XYZ file of C-alpha atoms in Angstrom:
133
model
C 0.000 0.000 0.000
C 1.102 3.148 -1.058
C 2.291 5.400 2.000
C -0.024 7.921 1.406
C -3.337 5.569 1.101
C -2.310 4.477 4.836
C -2.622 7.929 5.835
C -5.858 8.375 4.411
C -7.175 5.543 5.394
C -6.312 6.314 8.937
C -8.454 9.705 8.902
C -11.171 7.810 7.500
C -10.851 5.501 10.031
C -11.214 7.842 12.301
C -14.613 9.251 10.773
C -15.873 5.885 10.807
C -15.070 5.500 14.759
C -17.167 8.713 15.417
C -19.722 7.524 13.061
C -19.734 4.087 14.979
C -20.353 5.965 18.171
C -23.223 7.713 17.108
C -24.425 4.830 15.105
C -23.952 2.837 18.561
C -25.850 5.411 20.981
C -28.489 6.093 18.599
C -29.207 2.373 18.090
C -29.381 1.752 21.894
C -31.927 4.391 21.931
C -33.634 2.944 19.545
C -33.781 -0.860 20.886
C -34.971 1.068 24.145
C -37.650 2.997 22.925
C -38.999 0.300 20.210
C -41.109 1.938 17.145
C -39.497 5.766 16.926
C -39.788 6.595 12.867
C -37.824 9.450 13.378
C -35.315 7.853 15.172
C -34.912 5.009 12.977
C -34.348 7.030 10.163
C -31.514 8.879 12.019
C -30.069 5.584 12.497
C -30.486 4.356 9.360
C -28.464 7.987 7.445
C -25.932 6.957 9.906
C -25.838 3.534 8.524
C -25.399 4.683 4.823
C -22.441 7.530 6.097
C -20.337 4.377 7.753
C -21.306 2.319 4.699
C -19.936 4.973 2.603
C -16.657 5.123 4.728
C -16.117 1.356 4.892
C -15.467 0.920 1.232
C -12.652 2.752 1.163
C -11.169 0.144 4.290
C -10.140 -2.902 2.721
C -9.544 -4.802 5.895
C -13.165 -4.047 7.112
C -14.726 -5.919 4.190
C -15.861 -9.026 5.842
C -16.994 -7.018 9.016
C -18.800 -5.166 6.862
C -20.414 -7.725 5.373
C -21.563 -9.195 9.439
C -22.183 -5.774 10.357
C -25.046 -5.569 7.682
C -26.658 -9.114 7.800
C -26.814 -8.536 11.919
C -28.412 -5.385 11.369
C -30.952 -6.507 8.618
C -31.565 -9.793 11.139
C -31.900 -7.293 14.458
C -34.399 -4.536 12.682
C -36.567 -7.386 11.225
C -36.920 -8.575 14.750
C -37.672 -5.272 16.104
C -39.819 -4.265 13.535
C -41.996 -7.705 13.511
C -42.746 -7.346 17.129
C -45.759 -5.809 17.149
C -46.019 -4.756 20.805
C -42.896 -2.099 20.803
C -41.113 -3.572 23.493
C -37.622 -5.034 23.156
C -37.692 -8.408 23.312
C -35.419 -11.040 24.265
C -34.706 -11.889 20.418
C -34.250 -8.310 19.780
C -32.199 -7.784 22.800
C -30.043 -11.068 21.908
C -29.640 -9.785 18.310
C -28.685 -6.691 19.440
C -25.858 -7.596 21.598
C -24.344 -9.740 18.774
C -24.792 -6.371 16.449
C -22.564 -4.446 18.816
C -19.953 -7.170 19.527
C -19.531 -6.636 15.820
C -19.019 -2.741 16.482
C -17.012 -3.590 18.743
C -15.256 -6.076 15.858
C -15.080 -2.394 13.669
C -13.751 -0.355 16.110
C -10.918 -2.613 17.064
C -10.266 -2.945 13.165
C -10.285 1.043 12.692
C -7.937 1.116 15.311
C -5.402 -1.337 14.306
C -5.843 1.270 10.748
C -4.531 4.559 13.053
C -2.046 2.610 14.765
C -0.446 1.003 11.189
C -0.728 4.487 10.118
C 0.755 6.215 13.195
C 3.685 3.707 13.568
C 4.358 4.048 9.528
C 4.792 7.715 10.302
C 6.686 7.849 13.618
C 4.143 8.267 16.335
C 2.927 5.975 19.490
C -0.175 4.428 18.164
C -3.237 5.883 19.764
C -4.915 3.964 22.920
C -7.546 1.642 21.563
C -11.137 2.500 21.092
C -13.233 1.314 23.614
C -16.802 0.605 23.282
C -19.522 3.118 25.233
C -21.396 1.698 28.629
C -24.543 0.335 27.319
C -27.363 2.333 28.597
């Protein structure tokens, strides 16, 4: 890989860590509060934004691919349950979704650190994953 690609790849990296954040809250939120339109929707735009920044990550590919089927599998779940709540299925599915989050952040991480130890610097502390509400 070219030097430079590294180092773009790295601030996209980082984008997609603050978009996974978001995405991450906002989800919880939505689990919690069961059939919110307007939330959902949020959610979803912040779906396409880390879709858009995970094609240019190579090595996120195949997490990519889990993060999408475990989303499709959790929002058919919570959108099939008729009563609002969360579930156990829903809650189950959702805890798998954010293990593979978790999965992304660790992966944008180890993408700052190449990038940061390619150029010099202590790699940055690893992402950690925000207290589940």
């Amino acid at each position: 890989m070219i030097p430079s690609h590294k180092a773009e790849q790295a601030a996209i990296a980082r984008q997609l860590l603050e978009a996974l954040a978001r995405y991450d809250r906002d989800l919880s939120l939505l689990v919690a509060r069961g059939l919110d339109a307007e939330l959902a929707q949020r959610v979803s735009e912040q779906f396409d934004l880390m879709r858009s920044y995970s094609t240019a990550l190579p090595t996120l590919s195949v997490t990519w691919v889990e993060l999408l089927i475990s989303r499709f599998d959790m929002t058919h779940a919570m959108w099939s349950n008729r009563n609002g709540g969360t579930t156990h299925r829903v809650a189950k599915l959702h805890a798998y979704h954010r293990s593979i989050i978790d999965e992304a952040r660790r992966k944008c991480g180890a993408c700052i650190a190449a990038a940061a130890l390619r150029d010099g610097q202590a790699p940055p502390a690893a992402p950690t994953s925000p207290a589940p509400l």
